Amino acid sequence: MLRYSPTPVQEIHDAVFDKAGVRVLVKREDLNHPYVSGNKWWKLKYNFEEARRSGKKTLLTFGGAYSNHIYSTAAAAHELGFESIGIIRGEETLPLNPTLTFAKSQGMQLHYVSRETYRKKEKDQFIEQLHDRFGDFYLIPEGGTNELAVKGVVEFAQTLGNDFDYLCCAVGTGGTLAGLVRGVSKQKFILGVPVLKGAEFLMDTVRSYAGSENANWALNFNHHFGGYAKSNPALDALIKKCYKENNLPLDPVYTAKLAAGVFDLARGGYFKRGSVILLIHTGGLQVNAVI
Ligand SMILES: *Cc1c(COP(=O)(O)O)cnc(C)c1O
């Protein structure tokens, strides 16, 4: 098992929330592990158990050069004594960025493929070629979302208790949101903020993992700030403000966009007065910290 530190819930204060008549809490899951932090810990938990159970010695996964999933998988493999291979989209650029430098330091073997080849990552033929080259491995898909990842997030959701009305999280592939939907009571409303542009396809992904009978969730598509890893001065200012006024560190790729969404929606009267909003801090601070 990966190391795990219990994580606190932190209340944050702002005039916007006072005016909207809501309380906002943050589950600081980013503090659960120094390297396999936030939702990645839970998404990897049962995948590593399955890899061990099935006798695999090597993990193979996919990601972009800035992927938190690559970073976390490399660290988890190192801690648990597995070999790891990262199939990285695009050409190698030197010097390696902090994500890939770290992955390499954890023993991950980095293998670069063209964007065109990368698009075939789910095709049997490409995976066979990877087996020819790298031998036996346990495969974790890009972003780490599969049924075992969702199972881990369901378990996390069940630790959250009952003292909230809305549960909010940043969305990449949708696996985490699906696990939250599946894991909390139907009385709660779960809101996801996608960080990519054109993310409407996520509706189907979440539905397929969470079950179409669950309708107590929504995606808000208005806070991607131009697309994945795109930013602007307003987002940077929000990161600084949250850190300064509430001692809450946020990363610019995921959790700051979640916070931006929650602030905007509170301003617009989206949340029922008197309700408690619980944000999940999914991590991502390790290499992306702005402050
Ligand atoms: C990977 C990641 C997410 C997205 O999780 P999905 O399950 O892919 O939706 C959210 N926040 C952070 C910090 C992440 O690293």
mmCIF file of C-alpha atoms and ligand atoms in Angstrom:
data_model
loop_
_atom_site.group_PDB
_atom_site.id
_atom_site.type_symbol
_atom_site.label_atom_id
_atom_site.label_comp_id
_atom_site.label_asym_id
_atom_site.label_seq_id
_atom_site.Cartn_x
_atom_site.Cartn_y
_atom_site.Cartn_z
ATOM 1 C CA MET A 1 0.000 0.000 0.000
ATOM 2 C CA LEU A 2 1.060 3.540 -0.706
ATOM 3 C CA ARG A 3 1.732 5.765 2.267
ATOM 4 C CA TYR A 4 -1.268 7.883 3.205
ATOM 5 C CA SER A 5 -1.602 10.864 5.551
ATOM 6 C CA PRO A 6 -5.078 11.827 6.793
ATOM 7 C CA THR A 7 -6.139 15.185 5.392
ATOM 8 C CA PRO A 8 -7.939 18.153 6.967
ATOM 9 C CA VAL A 9 -10.992 20.134 5.896
ATOM 10 C CA GLN A 10 -10.340 23.872 5.772
ATOM 11 C CA GLU A 11 -13.016 26.546 5.731
ATOM 12 C CA ILE A 12 -12.389 29.499 3.439
ATOM 13 C CA HIS A 13 -13.906 32.922 3.878
ATOM 14 C CA ASP A 14 -14.798 35.593 1.384
ATOM 15 C CA ALA A 15 -17.315 38.412 1.111
ATOM 16 C CA VAL A 16 -18.688 36.688 -2.009
ATOM 17 C CA PHE A 17 -19.633 33.637 0.035
ATOM 18 C CA ASP A 18 -21.074 35.736 2.880
ATOM 19 C CA LYS A 19 -23.246 37.596 0.416
ATOM 20 C CA ALA A 20 -24.414 34.359 -1.189
ATOM 21 C CA GLY A 21 -25.204 32.935 2.250
ATOM 22 C CA VAL A 22 -23.035 29.832 1.798
ATOM 23 C CA ARG A 23 -20.154 28.211 3.647
ATOM 24 C CA VAL A 24 -17.228 26.918 1.643
ATOM 25 C CA LEU A 25 -14.999 24.105 2.850
ATOM 26 C CA VAL A 26 -11.981 22.567 1.152
ATOM 27 C CA LYS A 27 -10.984 18.949 1.647
ATOM 28 C CA ARG A 28 -7.217 19.232 1.494
ATOM 29 C CA GLU A 29 -6.618 15.906 -0.220
ATOM 30 C CA ASP A 30 -3.546 17.468 -1.804
ATOM 31 C CA LEU A 31 -1.851 16.765 1.532
ATOM 32 C CA ASN A 32 -2.361 12.995 1.464
ATOM 33 C CA HIS A 33 1.039 12.101 0.012
ATOM 34 C CA PRO A 34 4.077 14.170 -0.985
ATOM 35 C CA TYR A 35 4.205 12.849 -4.584
ATOM 36 C CA VAL A 36 1.131 10.750 -5.278
ATOM 37 C CA SER A 37 -1.199 13.471 -4.145
ATOM 38 C CA GLY A 38 -4.881 14.261 -4.308
ATOM 39 C CA ASN A 39 -7.125 12.229 -6.546
ATOM 40 C CA LYS A 40 -4.145 10.452 -8.130
ATOM 41 C CA TRP A 41 -3.559 8.501 -4.912
ATOM 42 C CA TRP A 42 -7.087 7.111 -5.034
ATOM 43 C CA LYS A 43 -7.078 6.513 -8.768
ATOM 44 C CA LEU A 44 -3.871 4.507 -8.542
ATOM 45 C CA LYS A 45 -4.634 2.538 -5.384
ATOM 46 C CA TYR A 46 -6.582 -0.366 -6.902
ATOM 47 C CA ASN A 47 -4.632 -0.309 -10.143
ATOM 48 C CA PHE A 48 -1.434 -1.030 -8.248
ATOM 49 C CA GLU A 49 -3.202 -3.697 -6.192
ATOM 50 C CA GLU A 50 -4.370 -5.317 -9.401
ATOM 51 C CA ALA A 51 -0.913 -5.081 -10.959
ATOM 52 C CA ARG A 52 0.560 -6.855 -7.938
ATOM 53 C CA ARG A 53 -2.215 -9.455 -7.800
ATOM 54 C CA SER A 54 -1.714 -10.322 -11.438
ATOM 55 C CA GLY A 55 2.031 -10.682 -10.974
ATOM 56 C CA LYS A 56 3.088 -7.746 -13.141
ATOM 57 C CA LYS A 57 6.427 -6.120 -12.417
ATOM 58 C CA THR A 58 6.086 -3.151 -14.758
ATOM 59 C CA LEU A 59 3.495 -0.407 -15.129
ATOM 60 C CA LEU A 60 3.033 1.399 -18.417
ATOM 61 C CA THR A 61 1.000 4.534 -18.901
ATOM 62 C CA PHE A 62 0.543 7.547 -21.179
ATOM 63 C CA GLY A 63 0.617 11.296 -20.777
ATOM 64 C CA GLY A 64 1.678 14.722 -21.954
ATOM 65 C CA ALA A 65 4.940 16.257 -20.786
ATOM 66 C CA TYR A 66 3.156 18.114 -17.953
ATOM 67 C CA SER A 67 0.953 15.263 -16.804
ATOM 68 C CA ASN A 68 0.312 14.931 -13.064
ATOM 69 C CA HIS A 69 -0.694 11.366 -13.807
ATOM 70 C CA ILE A 70 2.782 10.557 -15.199
ATOM 71 C CA TYR A 71 4.374 12.219 -12.178
ATOM 72 C CA SER A 72 2.231 10.314 -9.689
ATOM 73 C CA THR A 73 2.482 6.958 -11.434
ATOM 74 C CA ALA A 74 6.271 7.216 -11.487
ATOM 75 C CA ALA A 75 6.350 7.976 -7.749
ATOM 76 C CA ALA A 76 3.875 5.239 -6.844
ATOM 77 C CA ALA A 77 5.767 2.655 -8.913
ATOM 78 C CA HIS A 78 9.007 3.665 -7.225
ATOM 79 C CA GLU A 79 7.520 3.461 -3.739
ATOM 80 C CA LEU A 80 5.883 0.084 -4.381
ATOM 81 C CA GLY A 81 8.832 -1.498 -6.173
ATOM 82 C CA PHE A 82 7.510 -1.642 -9.736
ATOM 83 C CA GLU A 83 9.301 -0.699 -12.921
ATOM 84 C CA SER A 84 7.509 2.037 -14.853
ATOM 85 C CA ILE A 85 7.332 3.194 -18.439
ATOM 86 C CA GLY A 86 5.830 6.505 -19.532
ATOM 87 C CA ILE A 87 4.727 6.906 -23.147
ATOM 88 C CA ILE A 88 5.022 10.658 -23.632
ATOM 89 C CA ARG A 89 3.217 12.637 -26.313
ATOM 90 C CA GLY A 90 5.521 14.613 -28.599
ATOM 91 C CA GLU A 91 9.255 14.945 -28.928
ATOM 92 C CA GLU A 92 11.745 15.047 -26.125
ATOM 93 C CA THR A 93 12.656 18.625 -25.214
ATOM 94 C CA LEU A 94 15.796 19.216 -23.224
ATOM 95 C CA PRO A 95 16.306 20.185 -20.535
ATOM 96 C CA LEU A 96 13.463 18.042 -19.254
ATOM 97 C CA ASN A 97 10.707 19.949 -17.508
ATOM 98 C CA PRO A 98 10.194 19.393 -13.737
ATOM 99 C CA THR A 99 7.456 16.768 -14.254
ATOM 100 C CA LEU A 100 9.584 14.573 -16.489
ATOM 101 C CA THR A 101 12.756 15.219 -14.491
ATOM 102 C CA PHE A 102 10.944 13.942 -11.430
ATOM 103 C CA ALA A 103 9.435 10.957 -13.275
ATOM 104 C CA LYS A 104 12.885 9.981 -14.465
ATOM 105 C CA SER A 105 14.324 10.367 -10.969
ATOM 106 C CA GLN A 106 11.743 7.816 -9.831
ATOM 107 C CA GLY A 107 13.097 5.364 -12.379
ATOM 108 C CA MET A 108 10.413 5.874 -15.017
ATOM 109 C CA GLN A 109 11.620 4.993 -18.497
ATOM 110 C CA LEU A 110 10.394 7.750 -20.823
ATOM 111 C CA HIS A 111 9.474 6.849 -24.361
ATOM 112 C CA TYR A 112 8.458 9.645 -26.728
ATOM 113 C CA VAL A 113 6.007 9.164 -29.562
ATOM 114 C CA SER A 114 4.715 11.568 -32.198
ATOM 115 C CA ARG A 115 1.328 13.146 -31.666
ATOM 116 C CA GLU A 116 0.041 11.017 -34.497
ATOM 117 C CA THR A 117 1.220 7.760 -32.937
ATOM 118 C CA TYR A 118 0.019 8.916 -29.535
ATOM 119 C CA ARG A 119 -3.520 9.136 -30.884
ATOM 120 C CA LYS A 120 -3.430 5.357 -31.408
ATOM 121 C CA LYS A 121 -2.794 4.692 -27.731
ATOM 122 C CA GLU A 122 -6.008 2.754 -27.285
ATOM 123 C CA LYS A 123 -5.599 0.627 -30.414
ATOM 124 C CA ASP A 124 -4.770 -3.057 -29.912
ATOM 125 C CA GLN A 125 -2.146 -2.983 -32.612
ATOM 126 C CA PHE A 126 -0.208 -0.168 -30.971
ATOM 127 C CA ILE A 127 -0.422 -1.841 -27.579
ATOM 128 C CA GLU A 128 0.877 -5.074 -29.131
ATOM 129 C CA GLN A 129 3.829 -3.136 -30.511
ATOM 130 C CA LEU A 130 4.484 -1.794 -27.028
ATOM 131 C CA HIS A 131 4.451 -5.348 -25.681
ATOM 132 C CA ASP A 132 6.909 -6.422 -28.388
ATOM 133 C CA ARG A 133 9.194 -3.665 -27.316
ATOM 134 C CA PHE A 134 8.762 -3.586 -23.532
ATOM 135 C CA GLY A 135 7.539 -7.095 -22.673
ATOM 136 C CA ASP A 136 4.878 -7.757 -20.086
ATOM 137 C CA PHE A 137 3.296 -4.777 -18.321
ATOM 138 C CA TYR A 138 0.173 -3.594 -16.536
ATOM 139 C CA LEU A 139 -1.418 -0.818 -18.577
ATOM 140 C CA ILE A 140 -3.014 2.254 -17.044
ATOM 141 C CA PRO A 141 -4.759 4.470 -19.610
ATOM 142 C CA GLU A 142 -3.961 8.151 -20.162
ATOM 143 C CA GLY A 143 -5.096 10.225 -17.210
ATOM 144 C CA GLY A 144 -5.428 7.022 -15.190
ATOM 145 C CA THR A 145 -9.189 6.674 -15.577
ATOM 146 C CA ASN A 146 -10.542 3.146 -15.620
ATOM 147 C CA GLU A 147 -12.967 1.145 -13.498
ATOM 148 C CA LEU A 148 -10.390 0.500 -10.758
ATOM 149 C CA ALA A 149 -9.564 4.210 -10.588
ATOM 150 C CA VAL A 150 -13.229 5.063 -10.146
ATOM 151 C CA LYS A 151 -13.494 2.379 -7.451
ATOM 152 C CA GLY A 152 -10.715 4.130 -5.513
ATOM 153 C CA VAL A 153 -12.456 7.496 -5.759
ATOM 154 C CA VAL A 154 -15.727 5.927 -4.569
ATOM 155 C CA GLU A 155 -13.854 4.825 -1.466
ATOM 156 C CA PHE A 156 -12.524 8.354 -0.993
ATOM 157 C CA ALA A 157 -16.021 9.802 -1.431
ATOM 158 C CA GLN A 158 -17.275 7.565 1.345
ATOM 159 C CA THR A 159 -14.806 9.170 3.772
ATOM 160 C CA LEU A 160 -16.318 12.630 3.220
ATOM 161 C CA GLY A 161 -19.155 12.339 5.731
ATOM 162 C CA ASN A 162 -22.491 14.041 5.414
ATOM 163 C CA ASP A 163 -21.956 17.663 6.394
ATOM 164 C CA PHE A 164 -22.222 19.315 2.992
ATOM 165 C CA ASP A 165 -24.783 19.970 0.246
ATOM 166 C CA TYR A 166 -22.609 20.477 -2.824
ATOM 167 C CA LEU A 167 -19.417 18.669 -3.715
ATOM 168 C CA CYS A 168 -17.218 20.362 -6.324
ATOM 169 C CA CYS A 169 -14.109 19.232 -8.157
ATOM 170 C CA ALA A 170 -11.950 20.030 -11.169
ATOM 171 C CA VAL A 171 -12.372 17.664 -14.102
ATOM 172 C CA GLY A 172 -9.811 16.323 -16.569
ATOM 173 C CA THR A 173 -10.848 12.885 -17.829
ATOM 174 C CA GLY A 174 -13.929 12.689 -15.594
ATOM 175 C CA GLY A 175 -12.903 9.614 -13.592
ATOM 176 C CA THR A 176 -12.735 11.483 -10.314
ATOM 177 C CA LEU A 177 -16.094 13.169 -10.770
ATOM 178 C CA ALA A 178 -17.689 9.822 -11.662
ATOM 179 C CA GLY A 179 -16.306 8.251 -8.476
ATOM 180 C CA LEU A 180 -17.632 11.110 -6.367
ATOM 181 C CA VAL A 181 -21.078 10.788 -7.953
ATOM 182 C CA ARG A 182 -21.088 7.074 -7.272
ATOM 183 C CA GLY A 183 -19.724 7.366 -3.761
ATOM 184 C CA VAL A 184 -21.835 10.047 -2.066
ATOM 185 C CA SER A 185 -25.489 10.054 -1.073
ATOM 186 C CA LYS A 186 -28.103 10.993 -3.665
ATOM 187 C CA GLN A 187 -29.106 13.976 -1.492
ATOM 188 C CA LYS A 188 -25.880 15.739 -2.480
ATOM 189 C CA PHE A 189 -25.253 17.629 -5.682
ATOM 190 C CA ILE A 190 -21.901 17.107 -7.395
ATOM 191 C CA LEU A 191 -20.521 19.814 -9.640
ATOM 192 C CA GLY A 192 -17.526 19.359 -11.926
ATOM 193 C CA VAL A 193 -15.521 22.131 -13.553
ATOM 194 C CA PRO A 194 -13.752 20.848 -16.692
ATOM 195 C CA VAL A 195 -10.353 22.425 -17.300
ATOM 196 C CA LEU A 196 -10.323 21.640 -21.021
ATOM 197 C CA LYS A 197 -12.101 23.426 -23.801
ATOM 198 C CA GLY A 198 -14.674 21.479 -25.805
ATOM 199 C CA ALA A 199 -15.166 19.021 -22.967
ATOM 200 C CA GLU A 200 -18.799 18.154 -23.682
ATOM 201 C CA PHE A 201 -17.747 14.541 -24.335
ATOM 202 C CA LEU A 202 -17.196 14.261 -20.581
ATOM 203 C CA MET A 203 -20.946 13.995 -20.037
ATOM 204 C CA ASP A 204 -20.825 10.508 -21.571
ATOM 205 C CA THR A 205 -17.674 9.478 -19.745
ATOM 206 C CA VAL A 206 -19.096 10.449 -16.372
ATOM 207 C CA ARG A 207 -22.426 8.806 -17.153
ATOM 208 C CA SER A 208 -20.749 5.585 -18.221
ATOM 209 C CA TYR A 209 -18.769 5.268 -14.986
ATOM 210 C CA ALA A 210 -21.263 6.782 -12.582
ATOM 211 C CA GLY A 211 -24.365 5.045 -13.934
ATOM 212 C CA SER A 212 -27.088 6.828 -15.871
ATOM 213 C CA GLU A 213 -29.491 6.495 -12.916
ATOM 214 C CA ASN A 214 -27.459 9.122 -11.081
ATOM 215 C CA ALA A 215 -28.616 12.578 -12.148
ATOM 216 C CA ASN A 216 -27.472 14.587 -9.135
ATOM 217 C CA TRP A 217 -24.486 16.100 -10.907
ATOM 218 C CA ALA A 218 -23.567 18.663 -13.552
ATOM 219 C CA LEU A 219 -20.584 20.012 -15.420
ATOM 220 C CA ASN A 220 -19.935 23.726 -15.688
ATOM 221 C CA PHE A 221 -18.128 24.372 -18.974
ATOM 222 C CA ASN A 222 -17.436 28.075 -18.469
ATOM 223 C CA HIS A 223 -14.201 28.050 -16.523
ATOM 224 C CA HIS A 224 -11.560 26.423 -18.729
ATOM 225 C CA PHE A 225 -9.798 29.791 -19.327
ATOM 226 C CA GLY A 226 -9.148 28.989 -22.972
ATOM 227 C CA GLY A 227 -8.163 25.354 -22.587
ATOM 228 C CA TYR A 228 -5.926 22.884 -20.816
ATOM 229 C CA ALA A 229 -3.080 24.623 -18.952
ATOM 230 C CA LYS A 230 -4.177 27.985 -20.372
ATOM 231 C CA SER A 231 -4.304 30.815 -17.934
ATOM 232 C CA ASN A 232 -4.833 34.563 -17.693
ATOM 233 C CA PRO A 233 -4.019 37.333 -15.208
ATOM 234 C CA ALA A 234 -7.403 36.949 -13.473
ATOM 235 C CA LEU A 235 -6.657 33.298 -12.731
ATOM 236 C CA ASP A 236 -3.192 34.146 -11.425
ATOM 237 C CA ALA A 237 -4.716 36.878 -9.263
ATOM 238 C CA LEU A 238 -7.215 34.408 -7.818
ATOM 239 C CA ILE A 239 -4.394 32.006 -6.930
ATOM 240 C CA LYS A 240 -2.563 34.804 -5.110
ATOM 241 C CA LYS A 241 -5.723 35.968 -3.350
ATOM 242 C CA CYS A 242 -6.648 32.485 -2.100
ATOM 243 C CA TYR A 243 -3.154 31.975 -0.795
ATOM 244 C CA LYS A 244 -2.927 35.362 0.859
ATOM 245 C CA GLU A 245 -6.403 35.561 2.365
ATOM 246 C CA ASN A 246 -7.138 31.939 3.122
ATOM 247 C CA ASN A 247 -3.748 30.255 3.120
ATOM 248 C CA LEU A 248 -5.046 27.992 0.372
ATOM 249 C CA PRO A 249 -2.494 27.011 -2.300
ATOM 250 C CA LEU A 250 -4.007 26.252 -5.721
ATOM 251 C CA ASP A 251 -2.479 24.986 -8.942
ATOM 252 C CA PRO A 252 -3.170 26.874 -12.184
ATOM 253 C CA VAL A 253 -4.141 23.819 -14.271
ATOM 254 C CA TYR A 254 -6.920 22.337 -12.160
ATOM 255 C CA THR A 255 -7.809 23.609 -8.722
ATOM 256 C CA ALA A 256 -7.618 27.338 -9.502
ATOM 257 C CA LYS A 257 -10.185 26.845 -12.275
ATOM 258 C CA LEU A 258 -12.379 24.998 -9.812
ATOM 259 C CA ALA A 259 -12.093 27.913 -7.387
ATOM 260 C CA ALA A 260 -12.824 30.408 -10.180
ATOM 261 C CA GLY A 261 -15.969 28.447 -11.027
ATOM 262 C CA VAL A 262 -17.163 28.313 -7.444
ATOM 263 C CA PHE A 263 -16.577 32.051 -6.905
ATOM 264 C CA ASP A 264 -18.448 32.930 -10.111
ATOM 265 C CA LEU A 265 -21.349 30.633 -9.396
ATOM 266 C CA ALA A 266 -21.655 31.917 -5.834
ATOM 267 C CA ARG A 267 -21.670 35.464 -7.178
ATOM 268 C CA GLY A 268 -24.418 34.521 -9.624
ATOM 269 C CA GLY A 269 -26.602 32.982 -6.926
ATOM 270 C CA TYR A 270 -26.209 29.399 -8.176
ATOM 271 C CA PHE A 271 -25.924 27.803 -4.738
ATOM 272 C CA LYS A 272 -28.918 27.573 -2.432
ATOM 273 C CA ARG A 273 -28.666 30.015 0.489
ATOM 274 C CA GLY A 274 -27.684 28.327 3.720
ATOM 275 C CA SER A 275 -25.879 25.496 1.966
ATOM 276 C CA VAL A 276 -22.423 24.076 2.577
ATOM 277 C CA ILE A 277 -20.123 23.643 -0.413
ATOM 278 C CA LEU A 278 -17.272 21.168 -0.176
ATOM 279 C CA LEU A 279 -14.437 21.575 -2.681
ATOM 280 C CA ILE A 280 -12.018 18.731 -3.275
ATOM 281 C CA HIS A 281 -8.422 19.862 -3.492
ATOM 282 C CA THR A 282 -7.183 17.233 -5.931
ATOM 283 C CA GLY A 283 -3.507 18.174 -5.624
ATOM 284 C CA GLY A 284 -1.281 19.097 -8.539
ATOM 285 C CA LEU A 285 0.840 21.523 -6.515
ATOM 286 C CA GLN A 286 4.110 19.640 -6.773
ATOM 287 C CA VAL A 287 5.418 21.219 -9.932
ATOM 288 C CA ASN A 288 2.889 23.816 -10.916
ATOM 289 C CA ALA A 289 2.933 26.092 -7.890
ATOM 290 C CA VAL A 290 2.827 29.735 -8.925
ATOM 291 C CA ILE A 291 3.596 31.201 -5.537
HETATM 292 C C1 LIG B 1 -5.537 14.664 -12.790
HETATM 293 C C2 LIG B 1 -6.101 15.782 -12.014
HETATM 294 C C3 LIG B 1 -7.477 16.102 -12.042
HETATM 295 C C4 LIG B 1 -8.440 15.452 -12.999
HETATM 296 O O1 LIG B 1 -8.887 14.195 -12.620
HETATM 297 P P1 LIG B 1 -9.771 13.341 -13.629
HETATM 298 O O2 LIG B 1 -10.094 12.104 -12.882
HETATM 299 O O3 LIG B 1 -8.900 13.050 -14.824
HETATM 300 O O4 LIG B 1 -10.951 14.130 -14.025
HETATM 301 C C5 LIG B 1 -7.929 17.118 -11.217
HETATM 302 N N1 LIG B 1 -7.088 17.796 -10.415
HETATM 303 C C6 LIG B 1 -5.766 17.542 -10.374
HETATM 304 C C7 LIG B 1 -4.897 18.371 -9.511
HETATM 305 C C8 LIG B 1 -5.233 16.518 -11.173
HETATM 306 O O5 LIG B 1 -3.909 16.292 -11.133
#
